[in-house]
Short mmCIF file of the C-alpha atoms (twelve columns), coordinates in Angstrom:
data_MODEL
# 
_entry.id   MODEL 
# 
loop_
_atom_site.group_PDB 
_atom_site.id 
_atom_site.type_symbol 
_atom_site.label_atom_id 
_atom_site.label_alt_id 
_atom_site.label_comp_id 
_atom_site.label_asym_id 
_atom_site.label_seq_id 
_atom_site.Cartn_x 
_atom_site.Cartn_y 
_atom_site.Cartn_z 
_atom_site.pdbx_PDB_model_num 
ATOM 1   C CA . MET A 1   35.504 221.448 152.196 1 
ATOM 2   C CA . SER A 2   36.104 218.096 153.797 1 
ATOM 3   C CA . SER A 3   33.491 216.549 156.036 1 
ATOM 4   C CA . GLU A 4   36.239 214.832 158.034 1 
ATOM 5   C CA . THR A 5   36.445 215.768 161.696 1 
ATOM 6   C CA . ASN A 6   39.484 217.348 163.303 1 
ATOM 7   C CA . PRO A 7   41.380 214.699 165.321 1 
ATOM 8   C CA . TRP A 8   43.590 217.326 167.004 1 
ATOM 9   C CA . LYS A 9   42.696 218.868 170.375 1 
ATOM 10  C CA . THR A 10  44.220 222.224 171.353 1 
ATOM 11  C CA . LYS A 11  45.035 222.552 175.053 1 
ATOM 12  C CA . SER A 12  46.660 226.020 174.947 1 
ATOM 13  C CA . THR A 13  47.942 228.582 172.472 1 
ATOM 14  C CA . ARG A 14  50.617 231.238 172.779 1 
ATOM 15  C CA . ILE A 15  52.212 233.678 170.375 1 
ATOM 16  C CA . ALA A 16  55.938 232.928 170.403 1 
ATOM 17  C CA . PHE A 17  56.850 235.739 167.986 1 
ATOM 18  C CA . ASP A 18  54.942 238.575 166.330 1 
ATOM 19  C CA . ASN A 19  55.679 241.288 163.752 1 
ATOM 20  C CA . PRO A 20  53.581 243.152 161.150 1 
ATOM 21  C CA . TRP A 21  53.780 240.235 158.665 1 
ATOM 22  C CA . ILE A 22  53.730 237.011 160.671 1 
ATOM 23  C CA . SER A 23  53.087 235.455 164.052 1 
ATOM 24  C CA . VAL A 24  54.637 232.218 165.237 1 
ATOM 25  C CA . ILE A 25  51.922 230.291 167.059 1 
ATOM 26  C CA . ASP A 26  52.859 227.567 169.547 1 
ATOM 27  C CA . ASN A 27  50.080 225.213 170.592 1 
ATOM 28  C CA . GLU A 28  50.049 222.508 173.255 1 
ATOM 29  C CA . VAL A 29  47.975 219.770 171.668 1 
ATOM 30  C CA . VAL A 30  46.644 216.278 171.997 1 
ATOM 31  C CA . GLN A 31  47.749 214.572 168.786 1 
ATOM 32  C CA . PRO A 32  45.494 212.273 166.736 1 
ATOM 33  C CA . ASN A 33  47.097 209.232 168.429 1 
ATOM 34  C CA . GLY A 34  46.113 210.616 171.868 1 
ATOM 35  C CA . SER A 35  49.588 211.661 173.010 1 
ATOM 36  C CA . ASP A 36  50.500 215.161 174.159 1 
ATOM 37  C CA . GLY A 37  52.646 217.329 171.903 1 
ATOM 38  C CA . ASN A 38  53.342 220.761 170.511 1 
ATOM 39  C CA . TYR A 39  52.362 222.096 167.104 1 
ATOM 40  C CA . THR A 40  54.050 225.318 166.092 1 
ATOM 41  C CA . TYR A 41  53.259 227.119 162.857 1 
ATOM 42  C CA . VAL A 42  53.627 230.471 161.134 1 
ATOM 43  C CA . HIS A 43  50.470 232.557 160.812 1 
ATOM 44  C CA . PHE A 44  50.614 234.907 157.817 1 
ATOM 45  C CA . LYS A 45  48.807 238.210 158.311 1 
ATOM 46  C CA . ARG A 46  48.715 238.914 154.575 1 
ATOM 47  C CA . LYS A 47  47.513 236.883 151.616 1 
ATOM 48  C CA . ALA A 48  50.028 235.972 148.922 1 
ATOM 49  C CA . VAL A 49  48.986 237.222 145.497 1 
ATOM 50  C CA . ALA A 50  50.498 236.299 142.144 1 
ATOM 51  C CA . ILE A 51  49.796 237.650 138.696 1 
ATOM 52  C CA . VAL A 52  50.485 236.018 135.334 1 
ATOM 53  C CA . PRO A 53  50.249 238.799 132.745 1 
ATOM 54  C CA . VAL A 54  49.743 237.426 129.233 1 
ATOM 55  C CA . ASP A 55  49.643 239.513 126.061 1 
ATOM 56  C CA . GLU A 56  47.948 238.703 122.743 1 
ATOM 57  C CA . ALA A 57  51.128 237.029 121.442 1 
ATOM 58  C CA . GLY A 58  51.321 234.642 124.418 1 
ATOM 59  C CA . ASN A 59  54.132 236.448 126.239 1 
ATOM 60  C CA . THR A 60  54.382 236.868 129.985 1 
ATOM 61  C CA . TRP A 61  56.580 238.954 132.280 1 
ATOM 62  C CA . LEU A 62  58.913 237.518 134.927 1 
ATOM 63  C CA . VAL A 63  60.476 239.385 137.812 1 
ATOM 64  C CA . GLY A 64  63.965 238.574 139.024 1 
ATOM 65  C CA . GLN A 65  65.380 239.412 142.414 1 
ATOM 66  C CA . TYR A 66  67.859 238.127 144.949 1 
ATOM 67  C CA . ARG A 67  66.067 236.222 147.723 1 
ATOM 68  C CA . TYR A 68  67.799 236.720 151.051 1 
ATOM 69  C CA . THR A 69  66.221 233.642 152.671 1 
ATOM 70  C CA . LEU A 70  67.597 231.327 149.964 1 
ATOM 71  C CA . ASP A 71  70.841 233.210 149.274 1 
ATOM 72  C CA . ARG A 72  70.240 233.041 145.515 1 
ATOM 73  C CA . TYR A 73  68.656 234.853 142.596 1 
ATOM 74  C CA . SER A 74  65.083 233.925 141.733 1 
ATOM 75  C CA . TRP A 75  62.914 234.395 138.635 1 
ATOM 76  C CA . GLU A 76  59.227 234.607 139.544 1 
ATOM 77  C CA . VAL A 77  55.879 235.832 138.352 1 
ATOM 78  C CA . PRO A 78  54.929 239.249 139.747 1 
ATOM 79  C CA . GLU A 79  53.798 238.599 143.305 1 
ATOM 80  C CA . GLY A 80  53.404 240.164 146.702 1 
ATOM 81  C CA . GLY A 81  51.408 240.290 149.902 1 
ATOM 82  C CA . SER A 82  48.108 242.045 150.432 1 
ATOM 83  C CA . ASP A 83  47.998 244.934 152.829 1 
ATOM 84  C CA . PRO A 84  45.767 244.365 155.897 1 
ATOM 85  C CA . GLY A 85  42.143 244.463 154.725 1 
ATOM 86  C CA . GLU A 86  43.125 244.667 151.050 1 
ATOM 87  C CA . GLU A 87  41.253 242.388 148.647 1 
ATOM 88  C CA . PRO A 88  43.437 239.990 146.595 1 
ATOM 89  C CA . LEU A 89  42.323 241.584 143.301 1 
ATOM 90  C CA . ASP A 90  43.307 245.067 144.493 1 
ATOM 91  C CA . CYS A 91  46.663 243.677 145.593 1 
ATOM 92  C CA . ALA A 92  47.120 242.018 142.176 1 
ATOM 93  C CA . LYS A 93  46.561 245.316 140.383 1 
ATOM 94  C CA . ARG A 94  48.968 247.154 142.700 1 
ATOM 95  C CA . GLU A 95  51.717 244.513 142.555 1 
ATOM 96  C CA . LEU A 96  51.541 244.146 138.760 1 
ATOM 97  C CA . LYS A 97  51.988 247.909 138.351 1 
ATOM 98  C CA . GLU A 98  54.722 248.184 141.005 1 
ATOM 99  C CA . GLU A 99  56.819 245.266 139.772 1 
ATOM 100 C CA . THR A 100 56.379 245.448 135.973 1 
ATOM 101 C CA . GLY A 101 54.757 248.785 135.147 1 
ATOM 102 C CA . LEU A 102 51.860 246.884 133.554 1 
ATOM 103 C CA . SER A 103 48.165 247.470 134.048 1 
ATOM 104 C CA . ALA A 104 45.444 245.167 132.733 1 
ATOM 105 C CA . GLU A 105 41.865 245.480 131.551 1 
ATOM 106 C CA . GLN A 106 40.879 242.009 132.739 1 
ATOM 107 C CA . TYR A 107 41.840 239.888 135.743 1 
ATOM 108 C CA . ASP A 108 40.666 236.294 136.172 1 
ATOM 109 C CA . LEU A 109 41.225 234.344 139.387 1 
ATOM 110 C CA . ILE A 110 42.740 231.078 138.156 1 
ATOM 111 C CA . LEU A 111 44.248 229.465 141.259 1 
ATOM 112 C CA . GLU A 112 44.017 229.397 145.047 1 
ATOM 113 C CA . MET A 113 46.649 227.459 146.997 1 
ATOM 114 C CA . ASP A 114 47.804 226.648 150.521 1 
ATOM 115 C CA . LEU A 115 51.532 227.264 150.201 1 
ATOM 116 C CA . SER A 116 53.060 225.166 152.979 1 
ATOM 117 C CA . ASN A 117 50.215 223.777 155.048 1 
ATOM 118 C CA . CYS A 118 52.277 221.694 157.460 1 
ATOM 119 C CA . VAL A 119 54.161 224.707 158.852 1 
ATOM 120 C CA . SER A 120 52.050 227.746 157.904 1 
ATOM 121 C CA . ASP A 121 48.529 228.925 157.185 1 
ATOM 122 C CA . GLU A 122 49.626 231.020 154.178 1 
ATOM 123 C CA . VAL A 123 47.106 231.115 151.341 1 
ATOM 124 C CA . SER A 124 47.632 232.468 147.851 1 
ATOM 125 C CA . PHE A 125 45.553 233.763 144.979 1 
ATOM 126 C CA . THR A 126 46.700 233.855 141.338 1 
ATOM 127 C CA . PHE A 127 45.213 236.128 138.717 1 
ATOM 128 C CA . LEU A 128 45.611 235.924 134.953 1 
ATOM 129 C CA . ALA A 129 45.941 239.497 133.660 1 
ATOM 130 C CA . ARG A 130 45.011 240.351 130.058 1 
ATOM 131 C CA . GLY A 131 44.500 243.477 127.987 1 
ATOM 132 C CA . LEU A 132 47.872 244.835 129.068 1 
ATOM 133 C CA . THR A 133 49.164 248.389 128.925 1 
ATOM 134 C CA . GLU A 134 52.820 249.141 129.625 1 
ATOM 135 C CA . GLY A 135 53.893 251.921 131.988 1 
ATOM 136 C CA . GLU A 136 56.514 252.766 134.603 1 
ATOM 137 C CA . MET A 137 57.513 250.369 137.374 1 
ATOM 138 C CA . ALA A 138 57.418 251.549 140.984 1 
ATOM 139 C CA . PRO A 139 59.038 248.814 143.105 1 
ATOM 140 C CA . ASP A 140 59.127 248.947 146.884 1 
ATOM 141 C CA . GLU A 141 62.171 250.713 148.340 1 
ATOM 142 C CA . SER A 142 63.606 247.382 149.523 1 
ATOM 143 C CA . GLU A 143 63.349 245.731 146.089 1 
ATOM 144 C CA . GLU A 144 65.947 245.587 143.338 1 
ATOM 145 C CA . LEU A 145 64.071 243.992 140.452 1 
ATOM 146 C CA . LYS A 146 64.808 242.921 136.898 1 
ATOM 147 C CA . VAL A 147 61.895 242.312 134.532 1 
ATOM 148 C CA . LYS A 148 61.917 240.211 131.392 1 
ATOM 149 C CA . LYS A 149 59.258 239.406 128.837 1 
ATOM 150 C CA . VAL A 150 59.241 235.797 127.635 1 
ATOM 151 C CA . PRO A 151 56.777 233.508 125.852 1 
ATOM 152 C CA . LEU A 152 54.579 231.782 128.443 1 
ATOM 153 C CA . VAL A 153 55.599 228.417 127.025 1 
ATOM 154 C CA . GLU A 154 59.261 229.331 127.711 1 
ATOM 155 C CA . ALA A 155 58.437 230.367 131.282 1 
ATOM 156 C CA . VAL A 156 56.811 226.962 131.812 1 
ATOM 157 C CA . LYS A 157 59.957 225.288 130.413 1 
ATOM 158 C CA . MET A 158 62.005 227.274 132.962 1 
ATOM 159 C CA . ILE A 159 60.201 225.261 135.664 1 
ATOM 160 C CA . GLY A 160 61.562 222.007 134.233 1 
ATOM 161 C CA . THR A 161 65.103 223.342 133.984 1 
ATOM 162 C CA . GLY A 162 65.049 224.618 137.562 1 
ATOM 163 C CA . GLU A 163 65.340 228.282 136.537 1 
ATOM 164 C CA . ILE A 164 61.979 228.894 138.246 1 
ATOM 165 C CA . ARG A 165 61.767 227.240 141.676 1 
ATOM 166 C CA . ASP A 166 59.336 229.501 143.557 1 
ATOM 167 C CA . ALA A 167 56.248 227.425 144.451 1 
ATOM 168 C CA . LEU A 168 53.757 230.229 143.866 1 
ATOM 169 C CA . SER A 169 55.283 230.962 140.455 1 
ATOM 170 C CA . ILE A 170 55.259 227.294 139.470 1 
ATOM 171 C CA . GLY A 171 51.626 226.810 140.404 1 
ATOM 172 C CA . SER A 172 50.651 230.089 138.761 1 
ATOM 173 C CA . LEU A 173 52.421 229.430 135.475 1 
ATOM 174 C CA . LEU A 174 51.044 225.895 135.235 1 
ATOM 175 C CA . ALA A 175 47.529 227.184 135.978 1 
ATOM 176 C CA . ALA A 176 47.895 229.847 133.266 1 
ATOM 177 C CA . GLU A 177 49.104 227.215 130.803 1 
ATOM 178 C CA . ARG A 178 46.174 224.961 131.712 1 
ATOM 179 C CA . TYR A 179 43.830 227.928 131.321 1 
ATOM 180 C CA . GLY A 180 44.799 227.917 127.659 1 
ATOM 181 C CA . PHE A 181 47.434 230.586 127.247 1 
ATOM 182 C CA . SER A 182 50.500 228.615 126.180 1 
ATOM 183 C CA . LEU A 183 50.606 229.885 122.578 1 
# 
């Protein structure tokens, strides 16, 4: 934690939009330079959770799906949002099973990130999953997923080629590689 003081002063706050996943918060503020302004951001009601499953041979699993917001297909690590009150580890176990059919004996928290801190308060947690057992996928009703197993080192290369662009996936894969699983 920083010992720096907050130079912003909040004069008023209102919720401009609200649904079960996000709120858009609009604040009247006094900016660090002393002038009046507005600061609007997205408050995320759920934590983002990513999982990098790695087997004994150094393989990982990627999930592909069409992302409506970007109007393109995206390859990502298994990821999702925690249900209200759900711990990140419990979410990791649920999402890994739903999206890949995998379960794991061991989960290690390897990364925490602020995903877009100038426009949102979204935080993420990444778990490395090991001791894998394969099973049946159970994706959400709204998801149409493809799953592929690739060497972790190849998944990291997909970042450099632009095949993986999702920020949470990039951070997660690089953290897993740094953790020592790029066989």
